[in-house]
Structure formats: structure tokens, C-alpha cells
CSV table of C-alpha atoms in Angstrom, one decimal:
chain,number,residue,atom,x,y,z
A,1,UNK,CA,279.7,75.3,-126.3
A,2,UNK,CA,280.4,76.5,-122.7
A,3,UNK,CA,281.2,74.1,-119.9
A,4,UNK,CA,277.8,74.0,-118.2
A,5,UNK,CA,275.9,73.6,-121.5
A,6,UNK,CA,278.1,70.6,-122.2
A,7,UNK,CA,276.9,68.9,-119.0
A,8,UNK,CA,273.1,69.2,-119.7
A,9,UNK,CA,272.8,66.3,-122.2
A,10,UNK,CA,274.2,63.9,-119.5
A,11,UNK,CA,273.1,65.2,-116.1
A,12,UNK,CA,269.8,66.4,-114.5
A,13,UNK,CA,269.3,70.1,-114.2
A,14,UNK,CA,269.7,70.0,-110.4
A,15,UNK,CA,273.3,68.6,-110.9
A,16,UNK,CA,274.2,71.4,-113.3
A,17,UNK,CA,272.6,74.0,-111.1
A,18,UNK,CA,274.4,72.6,-108.1
A,19,UNK,CA,277.8,72.8,-109.8
A,20,UNK,CA,277.2,76.3,-111.0
A,21,UNK,CA,276.2,77.4,-107.5
A,22,UNK,CA,279.3,75.7,-106.0
A,23,UNK,CA,281.6,77.9,-108.0
A,24,UNK,CA,280.5,80.9,-106.0
A,25,UNK,CA,280.8,79.2,-102.6
A,26,UNK,CA,283.8,79.4,-100.4
A,27,UNK,CA,286.4,76.7,-100.7
A,28,UNK,CA,286.8,74.1,-98.0
A,29,UNK,CA,290.3,72.9,-97.2
A,30,UNK,CA,291.3,69.6,-95.7
A,31,UNK,CA,294.1,67.7,-94.0
A,32,UNK,CA,294.9,64.0,-93.4
A,33,UNK,CA,296.5,63.3,-90.1
A,34,UNK,CA,299.7,61.2,-89.7
A,35,UNK,CA,298.7,59.2,-86.6
A,36,UNK,CA,302.2,57.8,-86.4
A,37,UNK,CA,303.3,61.3,-85.3
A,38,UNK,CA,300.3,62.7,-83.4
A,39,UNK,CA,296.9,61.5,-82.1
A,40,UNK,CA,293.6,62.9,-83.2
A,41,UNK,CA,293.1,64.2,-79.6
A,42,UNK,CA,296.4,66.1,-79.6
A,43,UNK,CA,295.7,67.6,-83.1
A,44,UNK,CA,292.3,68.9,-82.0
A,45,UNK,CA,293.8,70.4,-78.8
A,46,UNK,CA,296.2,72.4,-80.9
A,47,UNK,CA,293.8,73.3,-83.7
A,48,UNK,CA,290.3,73.3,-82.2
A,49,UNK,CA,288.8,75.0,-85.3
A,50,UNK,CA,289.1,71.7,-87.3
A,51,UNK,CA,285.9,69.7,-88.0
A,52,UNK,CA,285.8,66.0,-88.8
A,53,UNK,CA,285.6,64.8,-92.5
A,54,UNK,CA,282.2,63.4,-93.2
A,55,UNK,CA,283.6,60.0,-94.4
A,56,UNK,CA,287.2,59.5,-93.5
A,57,UNK,CA,288.6,58.9,-90.0
A,58,UNK,CA,291.7,61.0,-89.2
A,59,UNK,CA,290.7,63.6,-91.8
A,60,UNK,CA,289.6,67.1,-91.1
A,61,UNK,CA,288.1,70.2,-92.7
A,62,UNK,CA,289.1,73.9,-92.1
A,63,UNK,CA,289.0,77.4,-93.4
A,64,UNK,CA,292.4,77.7,-95.2
A,65,UNK,CA,292.1,81.4,-95.7
A,66,UNK,CA,291.8,82.0,-91.9
A,67,UNK,CA,294.2,79.3,-90.9
A,68,UNK,CA,297.1,78.7,-93.3
A,69,UNK,CA,298.1,75.3,-91.9
A,70,UNK,CA,300.4,74.6,-94.8
A,71,UNK,CA,302.8,77.1,-93.3
A,72,UNK,CA,302.7,75.7,-89.8
A,73,UNK,CA,305.5,73.9,-88.0
A,74,UNK,CA,303.3,70.8,-87.7
A,75,UNK,CA,302.9,70.6,-91.5
A,76,UNK,CA,306.6,71.0,-92.0
A,77,UNK,CA,307.3,68.2,-89.5
A,78,UNK,CA,304.9,65.8,-91.3
A,79,UNK,CA,302.1,65.7,-88.7
A,80,UNK,CA,299.6,66.0,-91.5
A,81,UNK,CA,299.2,66.4,-95.3
A,82,UNK,CA,297.0,69.2,-96.6
A,83,UNK,CA,294.8,68.1,-99.5
A,84,UNK,CA,291.4,68.5,-101.0
A,85,UNK,CA,288.7,66.7,-98.9
A,86,UNK,CA,287.2,65.2,-102.0
A,87,UNK,CA,290.4,63.7,-103.3
A,88,UNK,CA,291.0,61.8,-100.0
A,89,UNK,CA,288.0,59.7,-100.8
A,90,UNK,CA,289.8,57.9,-103.7
A,91,UNK,CA,292.5,56.1,-101.7
A,92,UNK,CA,290.1,55.5,-98.9
A,93,UNK,CA,287.7,53.5,-101.1
A,94,UNK,CA,290.5,51.8,-102.9
A,95,UNK,CA,291.4,50.6,-99.3
A,96,UNK,CA,295.0,49.3,-99.8
A,97,UNK,CA,296.0,46.7,-97.2
A,98,UNK,CA,299.2,45.8,-95.3
A,99,UNK,CA,301.5,43.6,-97.4
A,100,UNK,CA,300.1,44.6,-100.8
A,101,UNK,CA,301.8,46.1,-103.8
A,102,UNK,CA,300.2,49.3,-105.0
A,103,UNK,CA,300.8,51.5,-108.0
A,104,UNK,CA,299.9,55.2,-107.9
A,105,UNK,CA,300.1,55.7,-111.7
A,106,UNK,CA,299.9,59.5,-112.0
A,107,UNK,CA,300.9,60.4,-108.5
A,108,UNK,CA,302.4,63.8,-108.2
A,109,UNK,CA,302.4,65.7,-105.9
A,110,UNK,CA,301.7,62.6,-103.9
A,111,UNK,CA,298.6,63.3,-101.7
A,112,UNK,CA,296.8,60.1,-102.6
A,113,UNK,CA,300.1,58.1,-102.2
A,114,UNK,CA,300.5,59.6,-98.7
A,115,UNK,CA,296.9,58.6,-97.7
A,116,UNK,CA,297.4,55.1,-99.1
A,117,UNK,CA,300.7,54.7,-97.3
A,118,UNK,CA,299.1,55.7,-94.0
A,119,UNK,CA,296.2,53.3,-94.6
A,120,UNK,CA,298.8,50.6,-95.1
A,121,UNK,CA,300.5,51.4,-91.8
A,122,UNK,CA,303.9,51.9,-93.6
A,123,UNK,CA,303.9,48.3,-94.7
A,124,UNK,CA,303.7,46.7,-98.1
A,125,UNK,CA,305.0,48.8,-101.0
A,126,UNK,CA,303.7,51.6,-103.2
A,127,UNK,CA,305.2,52.6,-106.5
A,128,UNK,CA,304.4,56.3,-106.8
A,129,UNK,CA,305.0,57.3,-110.4
A,130,UNK,CA,304.5,60.4,-112.5
A,131,UNK,CA,305.5,61.4,-116.0
A,132,UNK,CA,306.8,64.8,-114.7
A,133,UNK,CA,310.2,64.5,-113.0
A,134,UNK,CA,309.9,67.9,-111.4
A,135,UNK,CA,306.5,67.0,-109.8
A,136,UNK,CA,307.9,63.6,-108.8
A,137,UNK,CA,310.6,65.5,-106.8
A,138,UNK,CA,307.7,67.1,-104.9
A,139,UNK,CA,306.2,63.7,-104.2
A,140,UNK,CA,309.6,62.5,-102.9
A,141,UNK,CA,309.8,65.5,-100.5
A,142,UNK,CA,306.3,64.8,-99.2
A,143,UNK,CA,307.1,61.1,-98.7
A,144,UNK,CA,310.2,62.0,-96.6
A,145,UNK,CA,308.4,64.7,-94.7
A,146,UNK,CA,305.6,62.3,-93.6
A,147,UNK,CA,308.1,59.6,-92.7
A,148,UNK,CA,307.0,56.9,-95.2
A,149,UNK,CA,309.1,53.8,-95.6
A,150,UNK,CA,306.8,51.9,-98.0
A,151,UNK,CA,306.9,54.3,-101.0
A,152,UNK,CA,309.2,54.2,-103.9
A,153,UNK,CA,309.0,57.4,-106.1
A,154,UNK,CA,309.7,57.1,-109.8
A,155,UNK,CA,309.2,59.3,-112.9
A,156,UNK,CA,308.6,57.9,-116.4
A,157,UNK,CA,306.2,56.5,-118.9
A,158,UNK,CA,305.1,53.2,-117.5
A,159,UNK,CA,303.5,52.2,-120.8
A,160,UNK,CA,307.0,51.8,-122.2
A,161,UNK,CA,308.0,49.2,-119.5
A,162,UNK,CA,308.6,45.7,-121.0
A,163,UNK,CA,305.4,43.7,-120.7
A,164,UNK,CA,306.8,41.0,-118.4
A,165,UNK,CA,307.9,43.4,-115.7
A,166,UNK,CA,304.5,44.5,-114.4
A,167,UNK,CA,302.1,42.1,-116.0
A,168,UNK,CA,299.7,41.2,-113.2
A,169,UNK,CA,302.2,42.5,-110.6
A,170,UNK,CA,300.1,45.0,-108.5
A,171,UNK,CA,297.3,44.2,-106.1
A,172,UNK,CA,295.8,47.7,-106.4
A,173,UNK,CA,296.3,50.5,-108.8
A,174,UNK,CA,295.3,54.1,-108.3
A,175,UNK,CA,294.9,55.9,-111.6
A,176,UNK,CA,294.1,59.5,-111.0
A,177,UNK,CA,294.1,60.3,-114.7
A,178,UNK,CA,295.1,63.7,-116.2
A,179,UNK,CA,291.9,65.5,-117.2
A,180,UNK,CA,290.4,68.8,-118.3
A,181,UNK,CA,290.2,69.8,-114.6
A,182,UNK,CA,286.7,71.2,-114.3
A,183,UNK,CA,286.8,70.3,-110.5
A,184,UNK,CA,289.6,72.8,-110.3
A,185,UNK,CA,287.6,75.8,-111.6
A,186,UNK,CA,287.0,77.2,-108.1
A,187,UNK,CA,290.6,76.7,-107.1
A,188,UNK,CA,292.1,77.9,-110.4
A,189,UNK,CA,289.6,80.2,-112.2
A,190,UNK,CA,291.8,80.4,-115.3
A,191,UNK,CA,291.2,76.7,-115.9
A,192,UNK,CA,287.6,77.5,-116.7
A,193,UNK,CA,288.7,80.0,-119.4
A,194,UNK,CA,291.0,77.3,-120.9
A,195,UNK,CA,288.2,74.7,-121.0
A,196,UNK,CA,287.1,73.4,-124.4
A,197,UNK,CA,285.2,70.4,-125.7
A,198,UNK,CA,288.3,69.5,-127.7
A,199,UNK,CA,290.4,69.3,-124.5
A,200,UNK,CA,287.8,67.0,-122.9
A,201,UNK,CA,287.9,64.6,-125.9
A,202,UNK,CA,291.7,64.7,-126.1
A,203,UNK,CA,292.0,63.9,-122.4
A,204,UNK,CA,289.5,61.1,-122.7
A,205,UNK,CA,291.7,59.4,-125.3
A,206,UNK,CA,294.7,59.6,-123.0
A,207,UNK,CA,292.6,58.3,-120.1
A,208,UNK,CA,291.5,55.3,-122.1
A,209,UNK,CA,295.1,54.5,-123.0
A,210,UNK,CA,296.3,54.7,-119.3
A,211,UNK,CA,293.4,52.6,-118.1
A,212,UNK,CA,294.3,49.9,-120.7
A,213,UNK,CA,297.9,49.8,-119.4
A,214,UNK,CA,296.7,49.6,-115.8
A,215,UNK,CA,294.4,46.7,-116.7
A,216,UNK,CA,297.5,44.7,-117.7
A,217,UNK,CA,299.5,45.6,-114.5
A,218,UNK,CA,296.8,44.6,-112.0
A,219,UNK,CA,296.6,41.0,-110.8
A,220,UNK,CA,293.5,38.8,-110.9
A,221,UNK,CA,291.3,39.8,-108.0
A,222,UNK,CA,292.9,43.2,-107.8
A,223,UNK,CA,291.4,46.6,-108.0
A,224,UNK,CA,291.9,49.7,-110.1
A,225,UNK,CA,290.6,53.0,-108.8
A,226,UNK,CA,290.0,55.2,-111.8
A,227,UNK,CA,289.5,58.8,-110.8
A,228,UNK,CA,289.5,62.3,-112.4
A,229,UNK,CA,289.0,65.8,-111.2
A,230,UNK,CA,286.7,66.4,-114.1
A,231,UNK,CA,282.9,66.6,-114.1
A,232,UNK,CA,282.5,65.8,-117.8
A,233,UNK,CA,280.7,62.6,-118.7
A,234,UNK,CA,283.0,61.9,-121.6
A,235,UNK,CA,286.0,61.7,-119.2
A,236,UNK,CA,284.2,59.8,-116.5
A,237,UNK,CA,281.4,57.4,-117.1
A,238,UNK,CA,282.1,57.2,-120.9
A,239,UNK,CA,285.7,56.2,-120.4
A,240,UNK,CA,284.8,53.5,-117.9
A,241,UNK,CA,281.9,52.1,-119.9
A,242,UNK,CA,284.0,51.9,-123.0
A,243,UNK,CA,286.7,50.1,-121.0
A,244,UNK,CA,284.3,47.6,-119.6
A,245,UNK,CA,282.9,46.8,-123.1
A,246,UNK,CA,286.4,46.0,-124.3
A,247,UNK,CA,287.6,44.2,-121.1
A,248,UNK,CA,285.1,41.5,-120.1
A,249,UNK,CA,287.5,40.3,-117.4
A,250,UNK,CA,286.7,43.4,-115.4
A,251,UNK,CA,283.6,44.5,-113.5
A,252,UNK,CA,282.6,47.8,-111.8
A,253,UNK,CA,282.4,47.5,-108.0
A,254,UNK,CA,279.6,49.3,-106.1
A,255,UNK,CA,281.1,52.0,-103.9
A,256,UNK,CA,278.4,53.8,-101.9
A,257,UNK,CA,274.8,54.9,-101.7
A,258,UNK,CA,275.6,57.9,-99.5
A,259,UNK,CA,273.6,61.1,-100.2
A,260,UNK,CA,277.0,62.8,-100.2
A,261,UNK,CA,277.7,61.3,-103.6
A,262,UNK,CA,276.0,61.3,-107.0
A,263,UNK,CA,275.8,58.2,-109.2
A,264,UNK,CA,274.8,58.3,-112.9
A,265,UNK,CA,272.2,55.8,-113.9
A,266,UNK,CA,274.5,54.6,-116.8
A,267,UNK,CA,277.1,53.5,-114.2
A,268,UNK,CA,275.5,53.4,-110.8
A,269,UNK,CA,278.5,51.6,-109.2
A,270,UNK,CA,280.7,54.7,-109.6
A,271,UNK,CA,280.4,58.0,-107.7
A,272,UNK,CA,280.8,61.7,-108.3
A,273,UNK,CA,282.1,63.7,-105.3
A,274,UNK,CA,280.3,66.9,-106.3
A,275,UNK,CA,281.2,70.0,-104.3
A,276,UNK,CA,277.6,70.9,-103.7
A,277,UNK,CA,277.0,67.6,-102.0
A,278,UNK,CA,280.4,66.8,-100.3
A,279,UNK,CA,283.1,69.3,-99.1
A,280,UNK,CA,286.0,69.8,-101.5
A,281,UNK,CA,286.6,70.6,-105.1
A,282,UNK,CA,285.2,67.3,-106.5
A,283,UNK,CA,286.3,63.9,-107.9
A,284,UNK,CA,284.9,61.1,-110.0
A,285,UNK,CA,285.7,57.5,-108.9
A,286,UNK,CA,285.1,54.1,-110.3
A,287,UNK,CA,286.4,50.9,-108.8
A,288,UNK,CA,287.2,48.2,-111.4
A,289,UNK,CA,287.9,44.6,-110.3
A,290,UNK,CA,289.9,42.2,-112.4
A,291,UNK,CA,288.2,38.8,-112.4
A,292,UNK,CA,289.8,35.4,-112.8
A,293,UNK,CA,291.7,32.9,-110.8
A,294,UNK,CA,294.1,34.6,-108.3
A,295,UNK,CA,297.7,33.4,-108.4
A,296,UNK,CA,300.1,33.2,-105.5
A,297,UNK,CA,302.2,36.3,-105.1
A,298,UNK,CA,305.8,36.1,-103.8
A,299,UNK,CA,307.4,39.0,-101.9
A,300,UNK,CA,310.6,39.0,-103.9
A,301,UNK,CA,314.2,38.9,-102.9
A,302,UNK,CA,315.4,41.3,-100.1
A,303,UNK,CA,318.6,43.2,-100.6
A,304,UNK,CA,321.1,43.4,-97.7
A,305,UNK,CA,323.3,46.1,-96.3
A,306,UNK,CA,327.1,46.1,-95.9
A,307,UNK,CA,327.9,45.0,-92.3
A,308,UNK,CA,329.3,48.4,-91.1
A,309,UNK,CA,326.2,50.2,-92.3
A,310,UNK,CA,323.8,47.5,-90.9
A,311,UNK,CA,325.5,47.8,-87.5
A,312,UNK,CA,325.0,51.6,-87.5
A,313,UNK,CA,321.3,51.2,-88.2
A,314,UNK,CA,320.5,48.5,-85.6
A,315,UNK,CA,319.2,51.0,-83.0
A,316,UNK,CA,316.5,52.5,-85.4
A,317,UNK,CA,314.1,49.5,-85.3
A,318,UNK,CA,313.3,49.9,-89.0
A,319,UNK,CA,312.1,46.3,-89.2
A,320,UNK,CA,312.6,44.1,-92.3
A,321,UNK,CA,313.4,46.2,-95.3
A,322,UNK,CA,314.6,45.7,-98.9
A,323,UNK,CA,317.9,47.6,-99.1
A,324,UNK,CA,319.2,49.2,-102.3
A,325,UNK,CA,322.2,51.4,-103.1
A,326,UNK,CA,321.2,54.0,-105.6
A,327,UNK,CA,323.3,56.9,-106.9
A,328,UNK,CA,325.7,56.7,-104.0
A,329,UNK,CA,323.2,56.4,-101.2
A,330,UNK,CA,321.5,53.5,-99.3
A,331,UNK,CA,317.7,53.2,-99.1
A,332,UNK,CA,315.3,50.8,-97.4
A,333,UNK,CA,311.8,49.9,-98.6
A,334,UNK,CA,309.2,47.9,-96.6
A,335,UNK,CA,308.9,45.3,-99.4
A,336,UNK,CA,310.8,44.7,-102.6
A,337,UNK,CA,309.5,46.4,-105.8
A,338,UNK,CA,310.7,46.0,-109.3
A,339,UNK,CA,312.1,49.2,-110.7
A,340,UNK,CA,312.6,49.0,-114.5
A,341,UNK,CA,315.3,50.8,-116.4
A,342,UNK,CA,312.7,52.7,-118.4
A,343,UNK,CA,311.9,55.0,-115.3
A,344,UNK,CA,313.9,57.3,-113.1
A,345,UNK,CA,314.1,56.3,-109.5
A,346,UNK,CA,314.0,59.2,-107.1
A,347,UNK,CA,313.4,57.5,-103.8
A,348,UNK,CA,313.3,53.8,-102.6
A,349,UNK,CA,311.6,54.1,-99.2
A,350,UNK,CA,313.7,55.7,-96.5
A,351,UNK,CA,317.0,57.2,-97.4
A,352,UNK,CA,319.4,55.9,-94.8
A,353,UNK,CA,322.9,57.3,-95.5
A,354,UNK,CA,325.5,58.0,-98.1
A,355,UNK,CA,327.7,55.2,-99.3
A,356,UNK,CA,330.8,56.5,-97.6
A,357,UNK,CA,332.5,56.7,-94.2
A,358,UNK,CA,332.1,57.8,-91.6
A,359,UNK,CA,328.4,56.9,-91.2
A,360,UNK,CA,326.2,60.0,-91.3
A,361,UNK,CA,322.5,59.3,-90.9
A,362,UNK,CA,320.2,60.9,-93.4
A,363,UNK,CA,317.5,63.3,-92.2
A,364,UNK,CA,314.8,60.8,-93.2
A,365,UNK,CA,316.0,58.5,-90.5
A,366,UNK,CA,315.0,60.9,-87.8
A,367,UNK,CA,311.3,59.9,-88.1
A,368,UNK,CA,312.3,56.4,-87.0
A,369,UNK,CA,314.7,57.2,-84.1
A,370,UNK,CA,314.0,55.4,-80.8
A,371,UNK,CA,313.2,57.4,-77.7
A,372,UNK,CA,316.6,56.8,-76.1
A,373,UNK,CA,318.2,58.6,-79.1
A,374,UNK,CA,315.9,61.7,-78.8
A,375,UNK,CA,316.6,64.9,-76.9
A,376,UNK,CA,313.6,67.2,-76.2
A,377,UNK,CA,314.2,70.9,-76.9
A,378,UNK,CA,312.6,74.0,-75.5
A,379,UNK,CA,310.5,76.1,-77.9
A,380,UNK,CA,313.3,78.6,-78.3
A,381,UNK,CA,315.9,75.9,-79.2
A,382,UNK,CA,313.5,74.1,-81.5
A,383,UNK,CA,313.0,77.3,-83.5
A,384,UNK,CA,316.8,77.9,-83.6
A,385,UNK,CA,317.2,74.4,-84.9
A,386,UNK,CA,314.5,74.8,-87.6
A,387,UNK,CA,316.3,78.0,-88.7
A,388,UNK,CA,319.5,75.9,-89.2
A,389,UNK,CA,321.4,77.4,-86.2
A,390,UNK,CA,324.0,75.8,-84.0
A,391,UNK,CA,323.4,76.0,-80.3
A,392,UNK,CA,324.8,74.7,-76.9
A,393,UNK,CA,323.6,71.3,-75.8
A,394,UNK,CA,324.9,69.5,-72.8
A,395,UNK,CA,324.6,65.9,-74.0
A,396,UNK,CA,327.1,63.2,-74.8
A,397,UNK,CA,329.1,63.5,-78.0
A,398,UNK,CA,327.6,61.9,-81.2
A,399,UNK,CA,324.5,61.9,-83.3
A,400,UNK,CA,321.1,62.5,-81.7
A,401,UNK,CA,317.6,63.4,-82.8
A,402,UNK,CA,316.2,66.5,-81.3
A,403,UNK,CA,312.4,66.7,-80.7
A,404,UNK,CA,309.9,69.4,-79.8
A,405,UNK,CA,306.6,68.4,-78.0
A,406,UNK,CA,307.6,64.8,-78.8
A,407,UNK,CA,307.9,65.5,-82.6
A,408,UNK,CA,311.2,64.5,-84.2
A,409,UNK,CA,312.8,67.6,-85.8
A,410,UNK,CA,316.0,66.0,-87.2
A,411,UNK,CA,319.6,65.2,-86.4
A,412,UNK,CA,322.3,67.1,-84.6
A,413,UNK,CA,325.9,66.0,-83.9
A,414,UNK,CA,327.0,67.0,-80.4
A,415,UNK,CA,330.6,67.7,-79.9
A,416,UNK,CA,332.0,69.3,-76.7
A,417,UNK,CA,328.6,70.7,-75.6
A,418,UNK,CA,327.8,72.2,-79.0
A,419,UNK,CA,325.0,70.8,-81.3
A,420,UNK,CA,326.0,71.0,-85.0
A,421,UNK,CA,322.8,71.4,-87.0
A,422,UNK,CA,322.0,68.7,-89.6
A,423,UNK,CA,318.6,70.0,-90.6
A,424,UNK,CA,318.4,70.1,-94.5
A,425,UNK,CA,318.8,73.6,-95.9
A,426,UNK,CA,315.7,73.3,-98.1
A,427,UNK,CA,313.5,72.6,-95.1
A,428,UNK,CA,314.7,75.5,-92.9
A,429,UNK,CA,312.0,78.0,-91.8
A,430,UNK,CA,311.9,81.0,-89.5
A,431,UNK,CA,309.1,80.5,-87.0
A,432,UNK,CA,309.9,83.5,-84.8
């Protein structure tokens, strides 16, 4: 059976026809603005071709073929995150709040984590996990680029974590489950050739297992956002309905009656973000609330820094952080998170410095530097800096953060009128 024939037993013909038609339409690209680095007004003045996302504030649509914003200086400096306009909807409706603990279960490359972190104002804490270590490295890079201090990045199988560690621990869980990927057909045409009914059923089994784990890790009164980039009923409504039948302590939460979304009569609380109704490649989303008496949640114990390092960081205004030394480097996270031995820790909030003397600030700290530590560069010097070059700079000796148009670029160490470049080699670009 081909993909579209597989949809017909479950969806009206206008849905199937709409999805077939959408495959031949041009893709719509999206970005989510980091308002901690730039205002909406400034963004639109630089990129007037952007149009507002129909649902989310601070989110925009554009023609990615005409304007490759992923290669722009602003992207590299963490002004925005480029992602599918449909996928942004998931963290937006999950609506994580300041001070909460959030789990992004299958997070890489981290787009939904980034949006959740921005919605939380860099407060609270997000555990951004993925089974793939390589893809988790990409999440860690994105977290650093966007200047997030409330995200810990891990890689591992969370189902193997001892039950007491995360039982009822998280306020909200984002489970963007691995799926057959039919919403990616327009983006990756080869995925359509790889689609089979067997793949759908195989993924549905995995999705049910992941959802069962998430149900144990969310606290009473908390929410799970179950999402896929599949259009198949078996991976979407069927998984959720089966879950609800086995977990009477959960209920589906109504999301929206907007004409931009489609809701199946079997599960009217959930939504499909179909590409013929809403810009983007598509998503399925169900919000599941865990009922029961809510228990009081403690923040946990905050780690402290050695006095010398703490003194070196006083000027950064990082606020109250949980400090951790990991693999010879110090990190700071907005709120303590349990990190079990069963997973690999890649990042615990902001990387601060190495555990050695003298104190050398890590690049990630540049996003938090106060104005008195910043030196504005001309366009020519800014491009030299981003290429990794050394250049003359008549400033007092010591570490400083260089900026361009008010955006922090990174650290230099000035000595005798020469700025030694501390921009990470992996980030260097030639913007000539």
C-alpha cells in the first residue's frame, strides 16, 4: 500500500488531497527570534522580507531559497534559530514557565529546546536529551550559540535510569517521538521512497514505549506534549488513544479550534499542523495532563564555585546558578537538575571556564558580559574577528568582549595594543 492510500481509511478525502497537493508546493522556512539579543523591530529593519508567523510571537516566515539566513552573521551569533514553522507550535502550546523543570526527551538538534528556553526567559531548567551522542553535540552547539543558561544537554536512554531518579520529577515533558517522517517528504523526498506500513507500525511501538516512560517522569498536574512529524493515524491518534486507555490518571487537554489546524473526531483535543492549512512541513500534537494531587517541589541543592573562580565571575551578572565541575571545566545552570550516571552529560548550562589557572573565560560567557566589559568594533574589524584574526585595539590590557552593532561576538585578550583572538575555531567564518 502506498502512503496516501494508507491515510484514506482514517481521514476525509479533502485531507488526503490537501496533503498530496502540499507536496508540490514550495517550502516555507521559519525562524524564532532570540529577543535577548535583538528586538523584533531591529530584526525586521535588517530583514524586511520576513513575515509574521500566524500563531507565535517573535517567529517569522521567509523564502529560504532566496534568503539563506542560516548562513548569515546574525544566525551565527545566536540572534535567531532557523526551524520549521510547524514544529515551533509544539513548545509554544506546551507553554513551559519560569522556574519549572522541563524534559525534552528526544531533543536533537535542539530547536524545540531553544524555543522552550526562550519562553522560560532562561530561568528554570531544561534537560535536553537524545539517544544519539553526535546529534546531542549539535544541540549543545545550538544552546551555546543562543546563549542559554537553563539547558543541560545529555545523551542516553532515559528508560534505563533507576526509577527513583526521575519519578514525578518534571513539570513538563516534550516528547517529539521518532517516527516514519511523512511530514518530511517535501524536505527529504527520499523519505517517501523509504516509507512502508511496517515502518509506521514499528515506530508506533517505540512511541508507545517512550510515552509510557514519560508518564512516569512527569509530576501530578504536569503536562506531556506528545508530537510527531508523521501524518499516519497509527503513530498519532492511535498511540495517544491507546495510552489514555491504559493510563486513567491522564487526560487529553484541548489545544485549539483554529482553522489553521485539523483535529480528528476520534481525538478532538489534539491537532494536526497540516502543511496545506498552516505554513511548514507539519506536526501532530497532543497535550496530556497527569491528574492527581500535586506535591510540593523543591529546587534542590545548589553547587558553589571555588572562591578564585567565583571572584573572576562577579562582573558577569549571571544570577543564582547551580555550579558543577565536569570533565575539567566549570558550568552553571539556572536551577539544579539531577543527571544520572546512565547518561552522558555534554553541557550543564553555561560553560564558564576550565578548572585551571589563570582564569580564562569560555566563549559561552560572552553572551552574558556587562556593557562596561564590551568594546564595539567596526564592520571591518568584526569580520576580521569572526575569521579568527588578530588585530590592533587601543584598549586596556586584559579580557574584553568585542561586539558589532551591539551583538556580542566573543572574547579577546588585549596586550600592548593587540587583541588576541579567542573566537572558537569551529565557529570561524569568512563574511567578506
